[in-house]
mmCIF file of C-alpha atoms in Angstrom:
data_model
loop_
_atom_site.group_PDB
_atom_site.id
_atom_site.type_symbol
_atom_site.label_atom_id
_atom_site.label_comp_id
_atom_site.label_asym_id
_atom_site.label_seq_id
_atom_site.Cartn_x
_atom_site.Cartn_y
_atom_site.Cartn_z
ATOM 1 C CA UNK A 1 16.762 -80.970 76.381
ATOM 2 C CA UNK A 2 17.640 -80.639 80.039
ATOM 3 C CA UNK A 3 21.131 -81.186 81.315
ATOM 4 C CA UNK A 4 21.860 -83.541 84.176
ATOM 5 C CA UNK A 5 24.099 -82.266 86.936
ATOM 6 C CA UNK A 6 26.972 -84.622 87.598
ATOM 7 C CA UNK A 7 28.622 -84.602 91.006
ATOM 8 C CA UNK A 8 32.393 -84.428 90.697
ATOM 9 C CA UNK A 9 34.711 -86.052 93.191
ATOM 10 C CA UNK A 10 38.063 -84.438 93.937
ATOM 11 C CA UNK A 11 40.252 -87.251 95.275
ATOM 12 C CA UNK A 12 43.080 -84.807 96.007
ATOM 13 C CA UNK A 13 40.981 -83.654 98.948
ATOM 14 C CA UNK A 14 42.010 -86.849 100.760
ATOM 15 C CA UNK A 15 45.195 -87.904 98.924
ATOM 16 C CA UNK A 16 47.166 -84.657 99.252
ATOM 17 C CA UNK A 17 49.324 -83.968 102.305
ATOM 18 C CA UNK A 18 46.776 -81.485 103.637
ATOM 19 C CA UNK A 19 43.943 -83.970 103.018
ATOM 20 C CA UNK A 20 45.787 -86.747 104.837
ATOM 21 C CA UNK A 21 46.497 -84.439 107.787
ATOM 22 C CA UNK A 22 42.770 -83.698 107.980
ATOM 23 C CA UNK A 23 41.913 -87.399 107.760
ATOM 24 C CA UNK A 24 44.273 -88.140 110.639
ATOM 25 C CA UNK A 25 42.714 -85.288 112.648
ATOM 26 C CA UNK A 26 39.200 -86.682 112.062
ATOM 27 C CA UNK A 27 40.188 -90.191 113.117
ATOM 28 C CA UNK A 28 42.241 -89.107 116.126
ATOM 29 C CA UNK A 29 39.614 -86.674 117.484
ATOM 30 C CA UNK A 30 36.974 -89.387 117.097
ATOM 31 C CA UNK A 31 39.115 -91.875 119.037
ATOM 32 C CA UNK A 32 39.813 -89.307 121.769
ATOM 33 C CA UNK A 33 36.205 -88.421 122.542
ATOM 34 C CA UNK A 34 35.100 -92.060 122.168
ATOM 35 C CA UNK A 35 37.644 -93.245 124.738
ATOM 36 C CA UNK A 36 36.716 -90.499 127.203
ATOM 37 C CA UNK A 37 32.998 -91.119 126.650
ATOM 38 C CA UNK A 38 33.527 -94.809 127.448
ATOM 39 C CA UNK A 39 34.939 -93.889 130.869
ATOM 40 C CA UNK A 40 31.893 -91.743 131.733
ATOM 41 C CA UNK A 41 34.171 -89.382 133.649
ATOM 42 C CA UNK A 42 34.048 -86.028 131.887
ATOM 43 C CA UNK A 43 31.704 -84.021 134.079
ATOM 44 C CA UNK A 44 32.291 -80.454 135.154
ATOM 45 C CA UNK A 45 33.390 -77.434 133.103
ATOM 46 C CA UNK A 46 36.803 -78.860 132.233
ATOM 47 C CA UNK A 47 35.465 -82.217 131.080
ATOM 48 C CA UNK A 48 32.724 -80.510 129.080
ATOM 49 C CA UNK A 49 35.298 -78.278 127.407
ATOM 50 C CA UNK A 50 37.499 -81.244 126.451
ATOM 51 C CA UNK A 51 34.602 -83.220 124.971
ATOM 52 C CA UNK A 52 33.329 -80.140 123.125
ATOM 53 C CA UNK A 53 36.783 -79.544 121.628
ATOM 54 C CA UNK A 54 37.179 -83.061 120.254
ATOM 55 C CA UNK A 55 33.590 -83.256 118.954
ATOM 56 C CA UNK A 56 33.689 -79.755 117.429
ATOM 57 C CA UNK A 57 37.006 -80.351 115.654
ATOM 58 C CA UNK A 58 35.842 -83.768 114.436
ATOM 59 C CA UNK A 59 32.567 -82.390 113.011
ATOM 60 C CA UNK A 60 34.021 -79.310 111.287
ATOM 61 C CA UNK A 61 37.038 -81.156 109.844
ATOM 62 C CA UNK A 62 34.775 -83.892 108.494
ATOM 63 C CA UNK A 63 32.544 -81.221 106.930
ATOM 64 C CA UNK A 64 35.589 -79.579 105.319
ATOM 65 C CA UNK A 65 36.689 -82.917 103.863
ATOM 66 C CA UNK A 66 33.228 -83.660 102.440
ATOM 67 C CA UNK A 67 32.877 -80.190 100.891
ATOM 68 C CA UNK A 68 36.302 -80.429 99.273
ATOM 69 C CA UNK A 69 35.787 -84.036 98.168
ATOM 70 C CA UNK A 70 32.534 -83.136 96.387
ATOM 71 C CA UNK A 71 33.859 -79.705 95.308
ATOM 72 C CA UNK A 72 30.911 -77.890 96.886
ATOM 73 C CA UNK A 73 32.905 -75.222 98.731
ATOM 74 C CA UNK A 74 33.039 -72.712 95.791
ATOM 75 C CA UNK A 75 29.277 -72.255 96.182
ATOM 76 C CA UNK A 76 29.659 -70.981 99.755
ATOM 77 C CA UNK A 77 29.596 -67.183 100.272
ATOM 78 C CA UNK A 78 32.956 -67.074 102.032
ATOM 79 C CA UNK A 79 36.669 -67.159 101.412
ATOM 80 C CA UNK A 80 37.350 -70.888 101.673
ATOM 81 C CA UNK A 81 41.145 -70.663 102.043
ATOM 82 C CA UNK A 82 40.806 -68.087 104.817
ATOM 83 C CA UNK A 83 38.170 -70.191 106.587
ATOM 84 C CA UNK A 84 40.177 -73.433 106.491
ATOM 85 C CA UNK A 85 43.379 -71.654 107.581
ATOM 86 C CA UNK A 86 41.625 -69.961 110.502
ATOM 87 C CA UNK A 87 39.890 -73.169 111.562
ATOM 88 C CA UNK A 88 43.045 -75.310 111.435
ATOM 89 C CA UNK A 89 44.841 -72.739 113.623
ATOM 90 C CA UNK A 90 41.901 -72.565 116.027
ATOM 91 C CA UNK A 91 41.627 -76.365 116.170
ATOM 92 C CA UNK A 92 45.357 -76.709 116.873
ATOM 93 C CA UNK A 93 45.084 -74.242 119.781
ATOM 94 C CA UNK A 94 41.921 -75.856 121.177
ATOM 95 C CA UNK A 95 43.284 -79.410 120.998
ATOM 96 C CA UNK A 96 46.617 -78.321 122.508
ATOM 97 C CA UNK A 97 44.801 -76.703 125.447
ATOM 98 C CA UNK A 98 42.650 -79.807 125.885
ATOM 99 C CA UNK A 99 45.711 -82.090 125.766
ATOM 100 C CA UNK A 100 47.102 -80.144 128.724
ATOM 101 C CA UNK A 101 43.889 -79.693 130.725
ATOM 102 C CA UNK A 102 42.481 -83.218 130.472
ATOM 103 C CA UNK A 103 45.371 -85.215 132.028
ATOM 104 C CA UNK A 104 46.009 -82.576 134.693
ATOM 105 C CA UNK A 105 42.373 -82.722 135.868
ATOM 106 C CA UNK A 106 41.247 -86.314 135.265
ATOM 107 C CA UNK A 107 44.351 -88.542 135.431
ATOM 108 C CA UNK A 108 45.527 -89.314 138.939
ATOM 109 C CA UNK A 109 48.658 -91.078 140.116
ATOM 110 C CA UNK A 110 49.173 -94.002 140.316
ATOM 111 C CA UNK A 111 47.437 -94.857 137.049
ATOM 112 C CA UNK A 112 46.571 -98.555 137.303
ATOM 113 C CA UNK A 113 42.858 -98.963 136.499
ATOM 114 C CA UNK A 114 41.436 -99.648 133.044
ATOM 115 C CA UNK A 115 39.635 -96.281 133.140
ATOM 116 C CA UNK A 116 42.895 -94.489 133.799
ATOM 117 C CA UNK A 117 44.552 -96.406 130.942
ATOM 118 C CA UNK A 118 41.834 -95.254 128.534
ATOM 119 C CA UNK A 119 42.242 -91.689 129.761
ATOM 120 C CA UNK A 120 46.003 -91.910 129.182
ATOM 121 C CA UNK A 121 45.496 -93.267 125.656
ATOM 122 C CA UNK A 122 42.963 -90.494 124.963
ATOM 123 C CA UNK A 123 45.550 -87.921 126.073
ATOM 124 C CA UNK A 124 48.181 -89.438 123.769
ATOM 125 C CA UNK A 125 45.737 -89.493 120.856
ATOM 126 C CA UNK A 126 44.795 -85.878 121.578
ATOM 127 C CA UNK A 127 48.463 -84.873 121.398
ATOM 128 C CA UNK A 128 48.769 -86.638 118.023
ATOM 129 C CA UNK A 129 45.617 -84.826 116.898
ATOM 130 C CA UNK A 130 47.256 -81.516 117.788
ATOM 131 C CA UNK A 131 50.258 -82.481 115.659
ATOM 132 C CA UNK A 132 47.926 -83.256 112.742
ATOM 133 C CA UNK A 133 46.348 -79.808 112.937
ATOM 134 C CA UNK A 134 49.755 -78.163 113.400
ATOM 135 C CA UNK A 135 50.941 -79.980 110.259
ATOM 136 C CA UNK A 136 47.923 -78.647 108.368
ATOM 137 C CA UNK A 137 48.716 -75.108 109.540
ATOM 138 C CA UNK A 138 52.288 -75.511 108.322
ATOM 139 C CA UNK A 139 51.251 -76.960 104.956
ATOM 140 C CA UNK A 140 48.662 -74.284 104.206
ATOM 141 C CA UNK A 141 50.651 -71.298 105.455
ATOM 142 C CA UNK A 142 51.103 -68.686 102.740
ATOM 143 C CA UNK A 143 54.540 -68.125 101.254
ATOM 144 C CA UNK A 144 56.309 -64.823 102.038
ATOM 145 C CA UNK A 145 54.862 -62.024 99.910
ATOM 146 C CA UNK A 146 51.604 -63.868 99.175
ATOM 147 C CA UNK A 147 48.626 -62.110 100.795
ATOM 148 C CA UNK A 148 45.878 -63.539 98.578
ATOM 149 C CA UNK A 149 44.663 -65.523 101.594
ATOM 150 C CA UNK A 150 45.290 -63.237 104.566
ATOM 151 C CA UNK A 151 44.433 -65.694 107.360
ATOM 152 C CA UNK A 152 47.020 -68.164 106.052
ATOM 153 C CA UNK A 153 49.791 -65.576 106.480
ATOM 154 C CA UNK A 154 51.689 -65.147 109.736
ATOM 155 C CA UNK A 155 49.717 -61.989 110.719
ATOM 156 C CA UNK A 156 46.452 -63.792 109.910
ATOM 157 C CA UNK A 157 47.363 -66.839 111.996
ATOM 158 C CA UNK A 158 48.437 -64.547 114.817
ATOM 159 C CA UNK A 159 44.990 -62.913 114.708
ATOM 160 C CA UNK A 160 43.421 -66.306 115.483
ATOM 161 C CA UNK A 161 45.972 -66.870 118.262
ATOM 162 C CA UNK A 162 45.291 -63.444 119.808
ATOM 163 C CA UNK A 163 41.517 -63.968 119.786
ATOM 164 C CA UNK A 164 41.857 -67.436 121.332
ATOM 165 C CA UNK A 165 44.185 -66.253 124.111
ATOM 166 C CA UNK A 166 41.712 -63.456 124.872
ATOM 167 C CA UNK A 167 38.975 -66.096 125.258
ATOM 168 C CA UNK A 168 41.191 -67.967 127.731
ATOM 169 C CA UNK A 169 41.714 -64.729 129.652
ATOM 170 C CA UNK A 170 37.945 -64.162 129.840
ATOM 171 C CA UNK A 171 37.488 -67.684 131.237
ATOM 172 C CA UNK A 172 39.865 -66.848 134.117
ATOM 173 C CA UNK A 173 38.612 -63.366 134.997
ATOM 174 C CA UNK A 174 37.432 -63.211 138.590
ATOM 175 C CA UNK A 175 37.007 -60.424 141.153
ATOM 176 C CA UNK A 176 38.265 -57.459 139.125
ATOM 177 C CA UNK A 177 35.488 -54.896 139.748
ATOM 178 C CA UNK A 178 37.025 -53.448 142.906
ATOM 179 C CA UNK A 179 40.040 -51.819 141.246
ATOM 180 C CA UNK A 180 40.015 -49.215 138.448
ATOM 181 C CA UNK A 181 43.324 -50.586 137.112
ATOM 182 C CA UNK A 182 41.878 -54.075 136.719
ATOM 183 C CA UNK A 183 38.784 -52.666 135.028
ATOM 184 C CA UNK A 184 41.041 -50.952 132.481
ATOM 185 C CA UNK A 185 42.805 -54.263 131.807
ATOM 186 C CA UNK A 186 39.468 -55.992 131.175
ATOM 187 C CA UNK A 187 38.552 -53.152 128.803
ATOM 188 C CA UNK A 188 41.846 -53.725 126.946
ATOM 189 C CA UNK A 189 41.164 -57.449 126.594
ATOM 190 C CA UNK A 190 37.587 -56.816 125.422
ATOM 191 C CA UNK A 191 38.340 -54.062 122.892
ATOM 192 C CA UNK A 192 41.259 -55.927 121.295
ATOM 193 C CA UNK A 193 39.275 -59.167 121.187
ATOM 194 C CA UNK A 194 36.269 -57.548 119.474
ATOM 195 C CA UNK A 195 38.376 -55.777 116.823
ATOM 196 C CA UNK A 196 40.494 -58.879 116.164
ATOM 197 C CA UNK A 197 37.381 -61.043 115.844
ATOM 198 C CA UNK A 198 35.833 -58.545 113.418
ATOM 199 C CA UNK A 199 38.971 -58.650 111.262
ATOM 200 C CA UNK A 200 38.743 -62.459 111.125
ATOM 201 C CA UNK A 201 35.007 -62.423 110.320
ATOM 202 C CA UNK A 202 35.356 -59.708 107.659
ATOM 203 C CA UNK A 203 38.228 -61.616 106.038
ATOM 204 C CA UNK A 204 36.312 -64.901 105.873
ATOM 205 C CA UNK A 205 33.141 -63.111 104.732
ATOM 206 C CA UNK A 206 34.968 -61.254 101.935
ATOM 207 C CA UNK A 207 33.968 -57.883 103.379
ATOM 208 C CA UNK A 208 37.429 -56.292 103.310
ATOM 209 C CA UNK A 209 36.656 -54.547 100.013
ATOM 210 C CA UNK A 210 34.284 -52.283 101.952
ATOM 211 C CA UNK A 211 37.113 -51.027 104.160
ATOM 212 C CA UNK A 212 37.857 -47.308 103.645
ATOM 213 C CA UNK A 213 41.616 -47.988 103.719
ATOM 214 C CA UNK A 214 43.901 -50.878 102.651
ATOM 215 C CA UNK A 215 44.017 -53.847 105.032
ATOM 216 C CA UNK A 216 47.807 -53.771 105.450
ATOM 217 C CA UNK A 217 47.896 -50.136 106.587
ATOM 218 C CA UNK A 218 44.896 -50.626 108.858
ATOM 219 C CA UNK A 219 46.625 -53.603 110.517
ATOM 220 C CA UNK A 220 49.759 -51.569 111.234
ATOM 221 C CA UNK A 221 47.709 -48.886 112.970
ATOM 222 C CA UNK A 222 45.574 -51.356 114.915
ATOM 223 C CA UNK A 223 48.505 -53.555 115.981
ATOM 224 C CA UNK A 224 50.388 -50.477 117.218
ATOM 225 C CA UNK A 225 47.392 -49.403 119.309
ATOM 226 C CA UNK A 226 46.798 -52.949 120.611
ATOM 227 C CA UNK A 227 50.476 -53.319 121.531
ATOM 228 C CA UNK A 228 50.441 -50.086 123.567
ATOM 229 C CA UNK A 229 47.200 -51.117 125.306
ATOM 230 C CA UNK A 230 48.588 -54.574 126.159
ATOM 231 C CA UNK A 231 51.776 -53.012 127.547
ATOM 232 C CA UNK A 232 49.641 -51.086 130.045
ATOM 233 C CA UNK A 233 47.668 -54.263 130.880
ATOM 234 C CA UNK A 234 50.897 -56.250 131.358
ATOM 235 C CA UNK A 235 52.008 -53.700 133.966
ATOM 236 C CA UNK A 236 48.692 -52.904 135.651
ATOM 237 C CA UNK A 237 47.163 -56.410 135.970
ATOM 238 C CA UNK A 238 49.851 -57.977 138.224
ATOM 239 C CA UNK A 239 50.359 -54.645 140.032
ATOM 240 C CA UNK A 240 46.726 -54.374 141.134
ATOM 241 C CA UNK A 241 46.128 -58.137 141.443
ATOM 242 C CA UNK A 242 48.997 -59.089 143.768
ATOM 243 C CA UNK A 243 49.882 -55.824 145.534
ATOM 244 C CA UNK A 244 49.964 -56.619 149.255
ATOM 245 C CA UNK A 245 48.396 -60.062 148.691
ATOM 246 C CA UNK A 246 49.993 -63.466 149.217
ATOM 247 C CA UNK A 247 48.790 -66.778 147.844
ATOM 248 C CA UNK A 248 46.226 -68.287 150.263
ATOM 249 C CA UNK A 249 47.413 -71.424 152.051
ATOM 250 C CA UNK A 250 44.184 -73.289 151.276
ATOM 251 C CA UNK A 251 44.115 -72.478 147.554
ATOM 252 C CA UNK A 252 42.001 -75.056 145.696
ATOM 253 C CA UNK A 253 41.345 -75.642 141.997
ATOM 254 C CA UNK A 254 39.309 -72.439 141.615
ATOM 255 C CA UNK A 255 41.652 -70.229 143.619
ATOM 256 C CA UNK A 256 41.471 -66.547 142.600
ATOM 257 C CA UNK A 257 45.243 -66.171 143.025
ATOM 258 C CA UNK A 258 45.991 -68.910 140.470
ATOM 259 C CA UNK A 259 43.438 -67.423 138.044
ATOM 260 C CA UNK A 260 45.016 -63.984 138.285
ATOM 261 C CA UNK A 261 48.454 -65.517 137.749
ATOM 262 C CA UNK A 262 47.132 -67.298 134.652
ATOM 263 C CA UNK A 263 45.741 -64.010 133.318
ATOM 264 C CA UNK A 264 49.162 -62.425 133.888
ATOM 265 C CA UNK A 265 50.969 -65.014 131.770
ATOM 266 C CA UNK A 266 48.291 -64.991 129.054
ATOM 267 C CA UNK A 267 48.548 -61.197 128.888
ATOM 268 C CA UNK A 268 52.286 -61.527 128.296
ATOM 269 C CA UNK A 269 51.653 -64.136 125.576
ATOM 270 C CA UNK A 270 49.268 -61.798 123.772
ATOM 271 C CA UNK A 271 51.667 -58.889 124.196
ATOM 272 C CA UNK A 272 54.367 -60.906 122.420
ATOM 273 C CA UNK A 273 51.856 -61.987 119.754
ATOM 274 C CA UNK A 274 50.834 -58.387 119.004
ATOM 275 C CA UNK A 275 54.515 -57.361 118.864
ATOM 276 C CA UNK A 276 55.325 -60.076 116.307
ATOM 277 C CA UNK A 277 52.100 -59.234 114.479
ATOM 278 C CA UNK A 278 53.161 -55.584 114.243
ATOM 279 C CA UNK A 279 56.586 -56.536 112.882
ATOM 280 C CA UNK A 280 55.106 -58.768 110.160
ATOM 281 C CA UNK A 281 52.355 -56.272 109.307
ATOM 282 C CA UNK A 282 54.947 -53.512 108.958
ATOM 283 C CA UNK A 283 56.987 -55.695 106.616
ATOM 284 C CA UNK A 284 53.880 -56.339 104.498
ATOM 285 C CA UNK A 285 53.453 -52.563 104.014
ATOM 286 C CA UNK A 286 57.000 -51.257 103.730
ATOM 287 C CA UNK A 287 59.012 -54.264 102.526
ATOM 288 C CA UNK A 288 57.673 -55.881 99.376
ATOM 289 C CA UNK A 289 58.940 -59.329 98.444
ATOM 290 C CA UNK A 290 60.121 -59.569 94.813
#
């Protein structure tokens, strides 16, 4: 006699604190892109990015909820905890960036029209959506000493942060081919981004067992190298970008000077991230929690 497969429903996927944070994120991201879509004013690269962020986060979070509700995720060939931790961190960073970019580009003062009111509400909802994802990151973060899910640890979350900041740097790169120092900085950003992304992909894909050395020791070596490389980029990028150059008087939205200044600050952010990453990675190797 054949057996009939019965679909099980895991209600904790939506009733737990993490599940409720994801539900709020789904609802809030849906409201945000619906309000902006109703205004019809989201053209250009910045508007496209904002709409993509809300739609992408809505779709993936909804998929995560469905897979956990129906308990289908164990059948996927990936580390589910690592995937959800990495995505929640990525979504928090993307929505935070969007919550800053959208009002600065599309909301003008004074804000009196109905379109402007909808844009303001969408910005507020986007900020609440960021808080929902940040709450999920906090709830799913691994306890000290627990490395069973690497991307839910502080070094794992920092890997997602470092890769995302590198993507922001790439979006601002402009007119760097004329100086050897700037070319070195771009090489630093590219090399560190590729290696960090590979670490994330290998972790989610359960490929770390094929590594010739333990992950913790490899991270210490890589973070040390990345930190040294970013120190050189932190010095060389502003030195070669602004040496003998003042900010143009007619500097519009796509001004090269502002882009280079943004790259400078993002380089410093990643430098700090790799420093903290190195400290935590070193503790994972040399200081074992009881």
